[in-house]
Amino acid sequence: MKLNIGCGKKILKGYINLDVVKLPGVDIVHDLNKYPWPFKDNYFDEIYADNVLEHLDDIIKPIEEIWRISKKNATIKIIVPFSPTIWAFVDPTHKQFYTHYTFDYFTKDNDLNYYSKARFEIVKKKIIFSKYLKVIEWIVNSNKLCKKIYLHSFYTLIPPMLLYFELKTIK
């Protein structure tokens, strides 16, 4: 089972497509700020969230719901605007802001992971730039040192657009 949360008009074949608005192709209408979400525990093998989490009232609660409804070793794919950049702040409906390190707080080895019981392994983190800066995207994401130098020195000079995370549920 696969779930596409906050799908809007991006309907994915082979997924349950969920949104707050009943658009064509939406399978389930639900407000993601209302808990619990309408799914059983340990139900999904994959959850996809493309530019939706930043619109919610909280960061921790939706991540805990994703953890609750996903099976052990489920794949979680998340795309959010990179903060602090114009892409995070330009939309007045954005309520939450994500950095390259936000999901570190949900890993077993993070010293500050006591805010939540949800645990994930971070499989992949990618910084995404506009289509005109794909060479810079390749360099920044080529290894940990390049990424660290960029994040600590240059991200304000050449700001990215988005962050992509691929997580694996730990239970």
Short mmCIF file of N, CA and C in Angstrom, two decimals:
data_model
loop_
_atom_site.label_atom_id
_atom_site.label_comp_id
_atom_site.label_asym_id
_atom_site.label_seq_id
_atom_site.Cartn_x
_atom_site.Cartn_y
_atom_site.Cartn_z
N MET A 1 0.83 -1.18 0.00
CA MET A 1 0.00 0.00 0.00
C MET A 1 0.88 1.25 0.00
N LYS A 2 0.48 2.23 -0.82
CA LYS A 2 1.21 3.49 -0.92
C LYS A 2 0.25 4.64 -0.72
N LEU A 3 0.75 5.70 -0.06
CA LEU A 3 -0.07 6.87 0.24
C LEU A 3 0.61 8.13 -0.27
N ASN A 4 -0.15 8.96 -0.96
CA ASN A 4 0.30 10.26 -1.46
C ASN A 4 -0.47 11.31 -0.67
N ILE A 5 0.19 11.91 0.37
CA ILE A 5 -0.54 12.86 1.22
C ILE A 5 -0.43 14.28 0.67
N GLY A 6 -1.53 15.01 0.79
CA GLY A 6 -1.57 16.38 0.28
C GLY A 6 -1.33 16.43 -1.21
N CYS A 7 -1.97 15.52 -1.93
CA CYS A 7 -1.67 15.33 -3.35
C CYS A 7 -2.07 16.50 -4.23
N GLY A 8 -3.11 17.25 -3.83
CA GLY A 8 -3.59 18.32 -4.71
C GLY A 8 -3.97 17.73 -6.06
N LYS A 9 -3.46 18.33 -7.13
CA LYS A 9 -3.73 17.84 -8.49
C LYS A 9 -2.70 16.82 -8.96
N LYS A 10 -1.69 16.52 -8.13
CA LYS A 10 -0.65 15.54 -8.50
C LYS A 10 -1.09 14.14 -8.06
N ILE A 11 -1.93 13.54 -8.86
CA ILE A 11 -2.48 12.22 -8.58
C ILE A 11 -1.48 11.16 -9.04
N LEU A 12 -1.13 10.26 -8.14
CA LEU A 12 -0.16 9.21 -8.48
C LEU A 12 -0.87 7.87 -8.62
N LYS A 13 -0.61 7.20 -9.72
CA LYS A 13 -1.19 5.88 -9.98
C LYS A 13 -0.55 4.87 -9.01
N GLY A 14 -1.37 4.00 -8.46
CA GLY A 14 -0.89 2.98 -7.53
C GLY A 14 -0.81 3.46 -6.09
N TYR A 15 -1.22 4.70 -5.84
CA TYR A 15 -1.23 5.29 -4.51
C TYR A 15 -2.65 5.60 -4.09
N ILE A 16 -2.89 5.64 -2.79
CA ILE A 16 -4.09 6.27 -2.26
C ILE A 16 -3.76 7.76 -2.22
N ASN A 17 -4.51 8.56 -2.93
CA ASN A 17 -4.27 9.99 -3.03
C ASN A 17 -5.18 10.73 -2.05
N LEU A 18 -4.56 11.45 -1.10
CA LEU A 18 -5.28 12.12 -0.03
C LEU A 18 -5.05 13.63 -0.12
N ASP A 19 -6.14 14.39 0.04
CA ASP A 19 -6.02 15.85 0.09
C ASP A 19 -7.17 16.41 0.92
N VAL A 20 -7.03 17.65 1.32
CA VAL A 20 -8.07 18.34 2.09
C VAL A 20 -9.22 18.79 1.19
N VAL A 21 -8.98 18.84 -0.13
CA VAL A 21 -9.99 19.26 -1.10
C VAL A 21 -10.33 18.09 -2.02
N LYS A 22 -11.61 17.91 -2.31
CA LYS A 22 -12.05 16.83 -3.21
C LYS A 22 -11.83 17.28 -4.65
N LEU A 23 -10.64 17.01 -5.15
CA LEU A 23 -10.29 17.29 -6.53
C LEU A 23 -10.41 16.00 -7.34
N PRO A 24 -10.46 16.08 -8.67
CA PRO A 24 -10.49 14.85 -9.47
C PRO A 24 -9.28 13.96 -9.15
N GLY A 25 -9.56 12.70 -8.87
CA GLY A 25 -8.51 11.73 -8.57
C GLY A 25 -8.19 11.57 -7.10
N VAL A 26 -8.69 12.46 -6.25
CA VAL A 26 -8.46 12.34 -4.81
C VAL A 26 -9.33 11.21 -4.28
N ASP A 27 -8.69 10.25 -3.61
CA ASP A 27 -9.40 9.08 -3.09
C ASP A 27 -10.00 9.35 -1.71
N ILE A 28 -9.25 10.06 -0.87
CA ILE A 28 -9.69 10.33 0.50
C ILE A 28 -9.53 11.82 0.77
N VAL A 29 -10.60 12.42 1.29
CA VAL A 29 -10.55 13.82 1.70
C VAL A 29 -10.37 13.84 3.22
N HIS A 30 -9.28 14.48 3.65
CA HIS A 30 -9.01 14.57 5.09
C HIS A 30 -8.09 15.75 5.36
N ASP A 31 -8.37 16.46 6.44
CA ASP A 31 -7.52 17.55 6.90
C ASP A 31 -6.37 16.95 7.70
N LEU A 32 -5.14 17.10 7.21
CA LEU A 32 -3.97 16.50 7.86
C LEU A 32 -3.65 17.14 9.21
N ASN A 33 -4.33 18.23 9.56
CA ASN A 33 -4.18 18.82 10.89
C ASN A 33 -5.12 18.18 11.91
N LYS A 34 -5.93 17.22 11.47
CA LYS A 34 -6.85 16.50 12.36
C LYS A 34 -6.29 15.11 12.61
N TYR A 35 -6.17 14.76 13.91
CA TYR A 35 -5.54 13.50 14.30
C TYR A 35 -6.53 12.64 15.06
N PRO A 36 -6.40 11.33 14.94
CA PRO A 36 -5.47 10.60 14.07
C PRO A 36 -5.95 10.64 12.62
N TRP A 37 -4.99 10.40 11.72
CA TRP A 37 -5.35 10.29 10.31
C TRP A 37 -6.15 9.01 10.12
N PRO A 38 -6.99 8.92 9.08
CA PRO A 38 -7.94 7.81 8.95
C PRO A 38 -7.33 6.51 8.40
N PHE A 39 -6.25 6.05 9.03
CA PHE A 39 -5.60 4.82 8.60
C PHE A 39 -5.17 4.01 9.82
N LYS A 40 -5.12 2.70 9.63
CA LYS A 40 -4.67 1.80 10.69
C LYS A 40 -3.16 1.95 10.92
N ASP A 41 -2.71 1.54 12.07
CA ASP A 41 -1.28 1.48 12.38
C ASP A 41 -0.61 0.51 11.41
N ASN A 42 0.64 0.80 11.06
CA ASN A 42 1.48 -0.12 10.27
C ASN A 42 0.82 -0.54 8.96
N TYR A 43 0.26 0.39 8.24
CA TYR A 43 -0.54 0.08 7.05
C TYR A 43 0.20 0.27 5.73
N PHE A 44 1.06 1.28 5.64
CA PHE A 44 1.65 1.64 4.36
C PHE A 44 3.11 1.21 4.22
N ASP A 45 3.44 0.78 3.00
CA ASP A 45 4.82 0.43 2.64
C ASP A 45 5.59 1.67 2.17
N GLU A 46 4.85 2.66 1.68
CA GLU A 46 5.47 3.90 1.19
C GLU A 46 4.52 5.06 1.40
N ILE A 47 5.10 6.20 1.81
CA ILE A 47 4.34 7.44 1.95
C ILE A 47 5.10 8.54 1.23
N TYR A 48 4.37 9.31 0.43
CA TYR A 48 4.95 10.38 -0.37
C TYR A 48 4.29 11.70 0.03
N ALA A 49 5.13 12.70 0.35
CA ALA A 49 4.62 14.02 0.75
C ALA A 49 5.40 15.08 -0.02
N ASP A 50 4.79 15.63 -1.05
CA ASP A 50 5.45 16.60 -1.92
C ASP A 50 4.88 18.00 -1.66
N ASN A 51 5.68 18.83 -0.99
CA ASN A 51 5.29 20.22 -0.70
C ASN A 51 3.95 20.31 0.02
N VAL A 52 3.82 19.52 1.09
CA VAL A 52 2.60 19.57 1.89
C VAL A 52 2.89 19.81 3.37
N LEU A 53 3.95 19.25 3.91
CA LEU A 53 4.19 19.33 5.35
C LEU A 53 4.37 20.76 5.85
N GLU A 54 4.90 21.63 5.02
CA GLU A 54 5.11 23.02 5.42
C GLU A 54 3.79 23.78 5.60
N HIS A 55 2.69 23.22 5.12
CA HIS A 55 1.38 23.86 5.24
C HIS A 55 0.65 23.48 6.53
N LEU A 56 1.20 22.52 7.27
CA LEU A 56 0.52 22.01 8.46
C LEU A 56 0.85 22.83 9.70
N ASP A 57 0.05 22.65 10.75
CA ASP A 57 0.17 23.44 11.97
C ASP A 57 1.35 23.05 12.85
N ASP A 58 1.94 21.89 12.59
CA ASP A 58 2.96 21.34 13.47
C ASP A 58 3.97 20.57 12.62
N ILE A 59 5.13 20.34 13.17
CA ILE A 59 6.11 19.46 12.51
C ILE A 59 6.06 18.07 13.13
N ILE A 60 6.08 17.99 14.44
CA ILE A 60 6.21 16.70 15.12
C ILE A 60 4.97 15.82 14.93
N LYS A 61 3.78 16.36 15.10
CA LYS A 61 2.56 15.54 15.01
C LYS A 61 2.41 14.84 13.66
N PRO A 62 2.56 15.53 12.52
CA PRO A 62 2.43 14.79 11.25
C PRO A 62 3.52 13.75 11.04
N ILE A 63 4.73 14.03 11.51
CA ILE A 63 5.80 13.04 11.37
C ILE A 63 5.48 11.81 12.23
N GLU A 64 4.91 12.02 13.40
CA GLU A 64 4.49 10.88 14.23
C GLU A 64 3.36 10.10 13.59
N GLU A 65 2.44 10.78 12.91
CA GLU A 65 1.37 10.09 12.19
C GLU A 65 1.93 9.28 11.02
N ILE A 66 2.86 9.87 10.29
CA ILE A 66 3.51 9.14 9.20
C ILE A 66 4.17 7.89 9.76
N TRP A 67 4.85 8.02 10.88
CA TRP A 67 5.50 6.88 11.51
C TRP A 67 4.47 5.83 11.94
N ARG A 68 3.37 6.29 12.55
CA ARG A 68 2.33 5.37 13.06
C ARG A 68 1.72 4.54 11.94
N ILE A 69 1.39 5.18 10.82
CA ILE A 69 0.66 4.47 9.76
C ILE A 69 1.58 3.74 8.79
N SER A 70 2.88 3.91 8.93
CA SER A 70 3.80 3.21 8.03
C SER A 70 4.30 1.93 8.69
N LYS A 71 4.55 0.95 7.86
CA LYS A 71 5.08 -0.33 8.33
C LYS A 71 6.56 -0.18 8.70
N LYS A 72 7.06 -1.14 9.41
CA LYS A 72 8.50 -1.22 9.68
C LYS A 72 9.23 -1.26 8.34
N ASN A 73 10.29 -0.48 8.22
CA ASN A 73 11.11 -0.38 7.00
C ASN A 73 10.38 0.25 5.81
N ALA A 74 9.26 0.92 6.06
CA ALA A 74 8.55 1.61 4.99
C ALA A 74 9.43 2.75 4.45
N THR A 75 9.21 3.08 3.20
CA THR A 75 9.92 4.19 2.56
C THR A 75 9.06 5.44 2.67
N ILE A 76 9.67 6.52 3.16
CA ILE A 76 8.98 7.80 3.30
C ILE A 76 9.74 8.79 2.42
N LYS A 77 9.05 9.41 1.46
CA LYS A 77 9.67 10.39 0.57
C LYS A 77 9.02 11.75 0.82
N ILE A 78 9.86 12.73 1.18
CA ILE A 78 9.37 14.05 1.56
C ILE A 78 10.09 15.12 0.77
N ILE A 79 9.32 16.06 0.21
CA ILE A 79 9.88 17.24 -0.45
C ILE A 79 9.29 18.45 0.25
N VAL A 80 10.17 19.35 0.70
CA VAL A 80 9.76 20.59 1.37
C VAL A 80 10.63 21.73 0.87
N PRO A 81 10.13 22.98 0.98
CA PRO A 81 10.98 24.12 0.63
C PRO A 81 12.17 24.23 1.58
N PHE A 82 13.30 24.63 1.05
CA PHE A 82 14.51 24.83 1.85
C PHE A 82 14.36 26.12 2.63
N SER A 83 14.57 26.04 3.92
CA SER A 83 14.49 27.24 4.76
C SER A 83 15.87 27.58 5.29
N PRO A 84 16.29 28.81 5.32
CA PRO A 84 15.52 30.00 4.99
C PRO A 84 15.83 30.49 3.58
N THR A 85 14.91 30.34 2.68
CA THR A 85 15.03 30.90 1.34
C THR A 85 13.68 31.47 0.94
N ILE A 86 13.65 32.16 -0.15
CA ILE A 86 12.40 32.75 -0.63
C ILE A 86 11.35 31.67 -0.87
N TRP A 87 11.78 30.47 -1.26
CA TRP A 87 10.82 29.40 -1.57
C TRP A 87 10.07 28.96 -0.32
N ALA A 88 10.70 29.10 0.84
CA ALA A 88 10.01 28.74 2.08
C ALA A 88 9.05 29.84 2.53
N PHE A 89 9.43 31.09 2.30
CA PHE A 89 8.67 32.21 2.86
C PHE A 89 7.73 32.91 1.88
N VAL A 90 7.84 32.68 0.59
CA VAL A 90 7.02 33.38 -0.39
C VAL A 90 5.54 33.01 -0.29
N ASP A 91 5.24 31.78 0.07
CA ASP A 91 3.86 31.31 0.13
C ASP A 91 3.27 31.64 1.51
N PRO A 92 2.23 32.48 1.57
CA PRO A 92 1.67 32.86 2.87
C PRO A 92 0.96 31.72 3.59
N THR A 93 0.76 30.58 2.93
CA THR A 93 0.13 29.45 3.61
C THR A 93 1.15 28.52 4.27
N HIS A 94 2.44 28.81 4.11
CA HIS A 94 3.47 28.00 4.78
C HIS A 94 3.50 28.35 6.27
N LYS A 95 3.43 27.32 7.10
CA LYS A 95 3.42 27.50 8.55
C LYS A 95 4.65 26.91 9.22
N GLN A 96 5.29 25.96 8.58
CA GLN A 96 6.46 25.28 9.15
C GLN A 96 7.64 25.42 8.19
N PHE A 97 8.83 25.37 8.76
CA PHE A 97 10.03 25.56 7.96
C PHE A 97 11.02 24.45 8.26
N TYR A 98 11.62 23.93 7.19
CA TYR A 98 12.49 22.76 7.28
C TYR A 98 13.90 23.10 6.80
N THR A 99 14.86 22.54 7.50
CA THR A 99 16.25 22.68 7.10
C THR A 99 16.81 21.31 6.74
N HIS A 100 18.02 21.29 6.31
CA HIS A 100 18.71 20.05 5.97
C HIS A 100 18.81 19.12 7.18
N TYR A 101 18.70 19.67 8.37
CA TYR A 101 18.90 18.90 9.60
C TYR A 101 17.62 18.57 10.36
N THR A 102 16.47 19.01 9.91
CA THR A 102 15.22 18.83 10.64
C THR A 102 14.93 17.38 10.98
N PHE A 103 15.09 16.48 10.02
CA PHE A 103 14.71 15.08 10.26
C PHE A 103 15.76 14.32 11.07
N ASP A 104 16.91 14.94 11.32
CA ASP A 104 17.90 14.33 12.21
C ASP A 104 17.32 14.11 13.61
N TYR A 105 16.37 14.95 14.00
CA TYR A 105 15.77 14.85 15.33
C TYR A 105 14.90 13.60 15.49
N PHE A 106 14.63 12.91 14.42
CA PHE A 106 13.82 11.70 14.47
C PHE A 106 14.66 10.44 14.25
N THR A 107 15.98 10.56 14.38
CA THR A 107 16.87 9.40 14.25
C THR A 107 17.24 8.90 15.64
N LYS A 108 17.63 7.64 15.72
CA LYS A 108 17.89 7.03 17.03
C LYS A 108 19.12 7.61 17.72
N ASP A 109 20.08 8.13 16.98
CA ASP A 109 21.32 8.60 17.58
C ASP A 109 21.37 10.09 17.87
N ASN A 110 20.32 10.83 17.58
CA ASN A 110 20.33 12.27 17.82
C ASN A 110 20.12 12.55 19.31
N ASP A 111 20.93 13.43 19.87
CA ASP A 111 20.83 13.76 21.30
C ASP A 111 19.52 14.45 21.68
N LEU A 112 18.84 15.02 20.70
CA LEU A 112 17.59 15.75 20.97
C LEU A 112 16.36 14.99 20.48
N ASN A 113 16.46 13.67 20.35
CA ASN A 113 15.35 12.89 19.81
C ASN A 113 14.25 12.59 20.83
N TYR A 114 14.36 13.14 22.01
CA TYR A 114 13.37 12.87 23.06
C TYR A 114 12.05 13.63 22.86
N TYR A 115 11.96 14.47 21.84
CA TYR A 115 10.72 15.20 21.56
C TYR A 115 9.66 14.31 20.93
N SER A 116 10.08 13.16 20.43
CA SER A 116 9.15 12.28 19.73
C SER A 116 9.60 10.83 19.85
N LYS A 117 8.63 9.92 19.79
CA LYS A 117 8.96 8.50 19.78
C LYS A 117 9.16 7.98 18.35
N ALA A 118 8.79 8.77 17.36
CA ALA A 118 8.93 8.35 15.96
C ALA A 118 10.41 8.27 15.60
N ARG A 119 10.80 7.17 14.95
CA ARG A 119 12.20 6.98 14.57
C ARG A 119 12.29 6.58 13.10
N PHE A 120 13.27 7.18 12.46
CA PHE A 120 13.54 6.91 11.05
C PHE A 120 15.03 6.81 10.84
N GLU A 121 15.38 6.08 9.81
CA GLU A 121 16.74 6.12 9.29
C GLU A 121 16.70 7.06 8.09
N ILE A 122 17.66 7.96 8.01
CA ILE A 122 17.72 8.85 6.86
C ILE A 122 18.51 8.13 5.77
N VAL A 123 17.84 7.76 4.70
CA VAL A 123 18.45 7.04 3.59
C VAL A 123 19.12 8.02 2.64
N LYS A 124 18.46 9.17 2.43
CA LYS A 124 18.98 10.14 1.48
C LYS A 124 18.50 11.54 1.84
N LYS A 125 19.39 12.51 1.65
CA LYS A 125 19.05 13.93 1.75
C LYS A 125 19.60 14.57 0.48
N LYS A 126 18.77 15.36 -0.16
CA LYS A 126 19.23 16.03 -1.38
C LYS A 126 18.76 17.48 -1.35
N ILE A 127 19.67 18.37 -1.70
CA ILE A 127 19.35 19.79 -1.83
C ILE A 127 19.05 20.03 -3.31
N ILE A 128 17.89 20.61 -3.59
CA ILE A 128 17.43 20.77 -4.97
C ILE A 128 17.46 22.26 -5.35
N PHE A 129 18.06 22.54 -6.49
CA PHE A 129 18.18 23.90 -7.01
C PHE A 129 17.25 24.07 -8.21
N SER A 130 17.13 25.29 -8.69
CA SER A 130 16.34 25.53 -9.90
C SER A 130 17.00 24.82 -11.08
N LYS A 131 16.26 24.68 -12.15
CA LYS A 131 16.77 23.95 -13.32
C LYS A 131 18.00 24.63 -13.93
N TYR A 132 18.20 25.89 -13.62
CA TYR A 132 19.35 26.62 -14.17
C TYR A 132 20.63 26.39 -13.36
N LEU A 133 20.50 25.76 -12.23
CA LEU A 133 21.65 25.56 -11.34
C LEU A 133 21.94 24.08 -11.08
N LYS A 134 21.65 23.23 -12.04
CA LYS A 134 21.82 21.78 -11.85
C LYS A 134 23.28 21.37 -11.65
N VAL A 135 24.22 22.12 -12.21
CA VAL A 135 25.64 21.82 -12.00
C VAL A 135 26.00 22.05 -10.53
N ILE A 136 25.49 23.15 -9.97
CA ILE A 136 25.74 23.43 -8.56
C ILE A 136 25.06 22.36 -7.70
N GLU A 137 23.87 21.96 -8.08
CA GLU A 137 23.16 20.90 -7.35
C GLU A 137 24.00 19.63 -7.33
N TRP A 138 24.56 19.27 -8.46
CA TRP A 138 25.39 18.06 -8.54
C TRP A 138 26.61 18.19 -7.62
N ILE A 139 27.28 19.34 -7.65
CA ILE A 139 28.47 19.54 -6.81
C ILE A 139 28.11 19.48 -5.33
N VAL A 140 27.07 20.20 -4.94
CA VAL A 140 26.67 20.25 -3.52
C VAL A 140 26.30 18.87 -3.00
N ASN A 141 25.60 18.09 -3.80
CA ASN A 141 25.13 16.78 -3.36
C ASN A 141 26.13 15.66 -3.63
N SER A 142 27.31 15.99 -4.18
CA SER A 142 28.26 14.95 -4.58
C SER A 142 28.89 14.22 -3.40
N ASN A 143 29.08 14.91 -2.28
CA ASN A 143 29.62 14.23 -1.09
C ASN A 143 29.31 15.06 0.15
N LYS A 144 29.56 14.46 1.32
CA LYS A 144 29.21 15.12 2.59
C LYS A 144 30.00 16.39 2.82
N LEU A 145 31.25 16.42 2.43
CA LEU A 145 32.07 17.60 2.64
C LEU A 145 31.57 18.78 1.81
N CYS A 146 31.28 18.55 0.54
CA CYS A 146 30.75 19.62 -0.31
C CYS A 146 29.44 20.16 0.25
N LYS A 147 28.59 19.25 0.71
CA LYS A 147 27.30 19.66 1.26
C LYS A 147 27.50 20.48 2.54
N LYS A 148 28.40 20.03 3.40
CA LYS A 148 28.65 20.75 4.65
C LYS A 148 29.22 22.14 4.39
N ILE A 149 30.17 22.24 3.48
CA ILE A 149 30.76 23.55 3.14
C ILE A 149 29.67 24.47 2.59
N TYR A 150 28.84 23.95 1.71
CA TYR A 150 27.76 24.75 1.13
C TYR A 150 26.79 25.23 2.23
N LEU A 151 26.34 24.31 3.07
CA LEU A 151 25.35 24.65 4.09
C LEU A 151 25.87 25.63 5.13
N HIS A 152 27.14 25.59 5.40
CA HIS A 152 27.70 26.45 6.44
C HIS A 152 28.34 27.72 5.90
N SER A 153 28.40 27.85 4.57
CA SER A 153 29.10 29.02 4.03
C SER A 153 28.41 29.71 2.85
N PHE A 154 27.77 28.94 1.98
CA PHE A 154 27.35 29.52 0.70
C PHE A 154 25.85 29.49 0.40
N TYR A 155 25.04 28.88 1.25
CA TYR A 155 23.63 28.72 0.87
C TYR A 155 22.90 30.05 0.73
N THR A 156 23.37 31.11 1.41
CA THR A 156 22.71 32.41 1.25
C THR A 156 23.11 33.10 -0.05
N LEU A 157 24.28 32.75 -0.60
CA LEU A 157 24.73 33.34 -1.86
C LEU A 157 24.05 32.69 -3.07
N ILE A 158 23.90 31.38 -3.00
CA ILE A 158 23.25 30.62 -4.07
C ILE A 158 22.18 29.75 -3.42
N PRO A 159 21.02 30.33 -3.15
CA PRO A 159 20.01 29.58 -2.41
C PRO A 159 19.35 28.48 -3.25
N PRO A 160 19.12 27.35 -2.62
CA PRO A 160 18.39 26.27 -3.30
C PRO A 160 16.89 26.51 -3.22
N MET A 161 16.13 25.60 -3.79
CA MET A 161 14.68 25.70 -3.74
C MET A 161 14.08 24.74 -2.71
N LEU A 162 14.49 23.48 -2.81
CA LEU A 162 13.80 22.43 -2.08
C LEU A 162 14.78 21.49 -1.38
N LEU A 163 14.22 20.71 -0.48
CA LEU A 163 14.94 19.60 0.16
C LEU A 163 14.17 18.33 -0.14
N TYR A 164 14.90 17.26 -0.43
CA TYR A 164 14.30 15.94 -0.62
C TYR A 164 14.87 15.02 0.45
N PHE A 165 13.99 14.34 1.14
CA PHE A 165 14.40 13.36 2.15
C PHE A 165 13.79 12.02 1.79
N GLU A 166 14.59 10.98 1.92
CA GLU A 166 14.06 9.63 1.86
C GLU A 166 14.40 8.98 3.19
N LEU A 167 13.36 8.56 3.86
CA LEU A 167 13.50 7.97 5.20
C LEU A 167 13.04 6.52 5.18
N LYS A 168 13.52 5.77 6.16
CA LYS A 168 13.05 4.41 6.37
C LYS A 168 12.53 4.33 7.79
N THR A 169 11.31 3.81 7.96
CA THR A 169 10.69 3.73 9.26
C THR A 169 11.38 2.68 10.13
N ILE A 170 11.72 3.08 11.34
CA ILE A 170 12.30 2.16 12.33
C ILE A 170 11.25 1.89 13.39
N LYS A 171 10.95 0.61 13.60
CA LYS A 171 9.97 0.22 14.63
C LYS A 171 10.53 -0.95 15.43
#
